[in-house]
Amino acid sequence: MEFDHVHLTLAACALPYNYSRTVRRRQRETRWIMTLPEQKGTVLLIVEDDRDMRSLLCDEFWGTGYQLREARDGDEAFLAVLQSVPDLILTDLRMPAGGDDYVSRLRTVAPHCPIVVITGFGDAALKARVLRAGANAYFDKPVRIADLKACVQQLLGLSTRTKES
């Protein structure tokens, strides 16, 4: 690759489909870093402290045309949102710097960004509190990926229409 102040040259090559998850994760990270500012794409911020679950979610959303950003905890997510508000936040709830007030804190810096919460430790009372705090959707783990993807697509459609109004 060659870099200068005016041009960016990228080289592409085909990789075998059966490469490991680590290689795919590195490709995702590289693609995010190499995304040109003028490219318009839907950005998902995936916040999950469990590395395997975060990797699974990224793998599931990688081929759908979204640009992916990752955060390992609530603080990292908050900083990522302060730097650049994504189009949607997909987040765990029980993690470092997470919890009930986490959604409220995100809502203060990203008032129009859809927030989808996934948790393995939920109950009806927690669901009600999280939705009242500003989450747009709530899923208990284990989550059906098809349902999660449908929800994300629906919220992004609504979000796009809200921004255009």
Coordinates of C-alpha atoms in Angstrom, one line a residue:
M1 CA 0.0 0.0 0.0
E2 CA 1.1 3.5 -0.7
F3 CA 0.0 6.5 1.3
D4 CA 0.3 10.2 0.5
H5 CA -1.8 13.2 1.3
V6 CA -3.9 13.0 -1.9
H7 CA -4.2 9.3 -2.9
L8 CA -4.8 6.0 -1.2
T9 CA -3.9 2.9 -3.1
L10 CA -5.3 -0.4 -1.8
A11 CA -4.4 -3.9 -2.9
A12 CA -7.0 -6.7 -2.8
C13 CA -6.5 -10.4 -2.9
A14 CA -8.9 -13.4 -2.6
L15 CA -8.5 -15.6 0.4
P16 CA -9.7 -19.1 0.8
Y17 CA -13.2 -19.3 2.4
N18 CA -12.1 -21.6 5.2
Y19 CA -9.7 -19.2 6.9
S20 CA -9.8 -19.1 10.7
R21 CA -12.0 -16.8 12.7
T22 CA -8.9 -14.8 13.8
V23 CA -8.1 -14.0 10.2
R24 CA -11.7 -12.9 9.5
R25 CA -11.6 -10.7 12.7
R26 CA -8.4 -9.1 11.5
Q27 CA -9.9 -8.5 8.1
R28 CA -12.9 -6.8 9.8
E29 CA -10.6 -4.6 11.8
T30 CA -8.5 -3.8 8.7
R31 CA -11.5 -2.9 6.7
W32 CA -12.8 -0.5 9.3
I33 CA -9.4 1.2 9.5
M34 CA -9.2 1.4 5.7
T35 CA -12.7 2.8 5.2
L36 CA -12.5 6.1 3.4
P37 CA -14.2 9.0 5.1
E38 CA -16.3 9.8 2.0
Q39 CA -17.7 6.3 1.9
K40 CA -21.3 6.1 3.2
G41 CA -22.1 3.0 5.1
T42 CA -24.2 1.9 8.0
V43 CA -22.1 1.6 11.1
L44 CA -22.9 -0.9 13.9
L45 CA -21.2 -0.7 17.2
I46 CA -21.1 -4.1 18.8
V47 CA -20.4 -4.0 22.6
E48 CA -19.7 -7.3 24.3
D49 CA -17.2 -8.2 27.0
D50 CA -17.2 -11.9 26.1
R51 CA -14.7 -12.2 23.2
D52 CA -16.3 -15.3 21.7
M53 CA -19.8 -13.7 21.7
R54 CA -18.5 -10.5 20.3
S55 CA -16.7 -12.4 17.6
L56 CA -19.9 -14.4 16.8
L57 CA -21.9 -11.2 16.5
C58 CA -19.3 -9.6 14.3
D59 CA -19.2 -12.8 12.1
E60 CA -23.0 -12.8 11.7
F61 CA -23.2 -9.1 10.7
W62 CA -19.9 -9.0 8.7
G63 CA -21.4 -10.2 5.4
T64 CA -24.5 -8.0 5.6
G65 CA -22.8 -4.8 4.3
Y66 CA -22.5 -3.0 7.6
Q67 CA -19.3 -1.4 8.8
L68 CA -18.5 -2.9 12.2
R69 CA -16.9 -1.3 15.3
E70 CA -16.3 -3.2 18.4
A71 CA -16.0 -2.3 22.1
R72 CA -15.2 -4.6 25.0
D73 CA -17.1 -2.7 27.8
G74 CA -19.4 0.2 28.6
D75 CA -16.5 2.7 28.9
E76 CA -15.0 1.8 25.6
A77 CA -18.5 2.0 24.0
F78 CA -19.1 5.4 25.5
L79 CA -15.8 6.7 24.2
A80 CA -16.5 5.2 20.7
V81 CA -19.9 6.9 20.6
L82 CA -18.3 10.2 21.7
Q83 CA -15.8 10.0 18.8
S84 CA -18.5 9.1 16.2
V85 CA -22.1 8.2 16.7
P86 CA -22.8 4.9 15.0
D87 CA -26.1 4.1 13.2
L88 CA -27.0 1.4 15.7
I89 CA -25.6 0.1 19.0
L90 CA -25.9 -3.6 19.7
T91 CA -24.8 -4.2 23.3
D92 CA -24.6 -6.6 26.2
L93 CA -25.8 -5.2 29.5
R94 CA -24.0 -7.1 32.2
M95 CA -20.3 -6.2 31.7
P96 CA -17.8 -3.8 33.1
A97 CA -19.2 -0.3 33.1
G98 CA -22.6 -1.7 32.0
G99 CA -25.7 -2.1 34.0
D100 CA -29.1 -0.4 34.3
D101 CA -27.8 3.2 33.9
Y102 CA -25.6 2.3 30.9
V103 CA -28.4 2.7 28.4
S104 CA -29.3 6.1 29.9
R105 CA -25.7 7.2 29.6
L106 CA -25.5 6.2 26.0
R107 CA -28.8 7.9 25.3
T108 CA -27.4 11.2 26.5
V109 CA -24.7 11.2 23.8
A110 CA -26.6 9.5 21.1
P111 CA -30.3 10.5 21.5
H112 CA -31.4 9.2 18.1
C113 CA -29.2 6.1 17.7
P114 CA -31.1 2.8 18.0
I115 CA -29.9 0.7 20.9
V116 CA -30.4 -3.1 21.0
V117 CA -29.7 -4.8 24.3
I118 CA -28.8 -8.5 24.6
T119 CA -28.4 -10.0 28.1
G120 CA -28.1 -13.4 29.6
F121 CA -29.2 -12.3 33.0
G122 CA -32.5 -10.6 32.3
D123 CA -36.0 -10.7 33.8
A124 CA -39.2 -8.8 33.1
A125 CA -38.3 -6.0 35.5
L126 CA -34.9 -5.5 34.0
K127 CA -36.4 -5.5 30.5
A128 CA -38.9 -2.8 31.5
R129 CA -36.2 -0.6 33.1
V130 CA -33.9 -0.9 30.0
L131 CA -36.7 -0.1 27.6
R132 CA -37.7 2.8 29.8
A133 CA -34.1 4.0 29.8
G134 CA -34.1 4.3 26.1
A135 CA -33.3 0.9 24.5
N136 CA -35.3 0.3 21.3
A137 CA -35.2 -3.5 21.6
Y138 CA -34.3 -6.2 24.2
F139 CA -33.2 -9.8 23.7
D140 CA -32.4 -12.5 26.2
K141 CA -29.5 -14.8 25.5
P142 CA -29.4 -17.2 23.8
V143 CA -30.7 -15.0 21.0
R144 CA -31.9 -16.2 17.6
I145 CA -29.6 -14.5 15.1
A146 CA -32.4 -14.3 12.5
D147 CA -34.6 -12.4 15.0
L148 CA -31.7 -10.1 15.9
K149 CA -30.9 -9.4 12.3
A150 CA -34.5 -8.6 11.5
C151 CA -34.7 -6.3 14.4
V152 CA -31.6 -4.5 13.4
Q153 CA -32.8 -4.1 9.8
Q154 CA -36.2 -2.7 11.0
L155 CA -34.6 -0.3 13.4
L156 CA -32.1 1.0 10.8
G157 CA -35.0 1.5 8.4
L158 CA -36.9 3.5 11.0
S159 CA -33.7 5.4 12.0
T160 CA -33.0 6.4 8.4
R161 CA -36.6 7.7 8.0
T162 CA -36.3 9.7 11.2
K163 CA -33.0 11.3 10.1
E164 CA -34.6 12.3 6.8
S165 CA -37.6 13.9 8.4

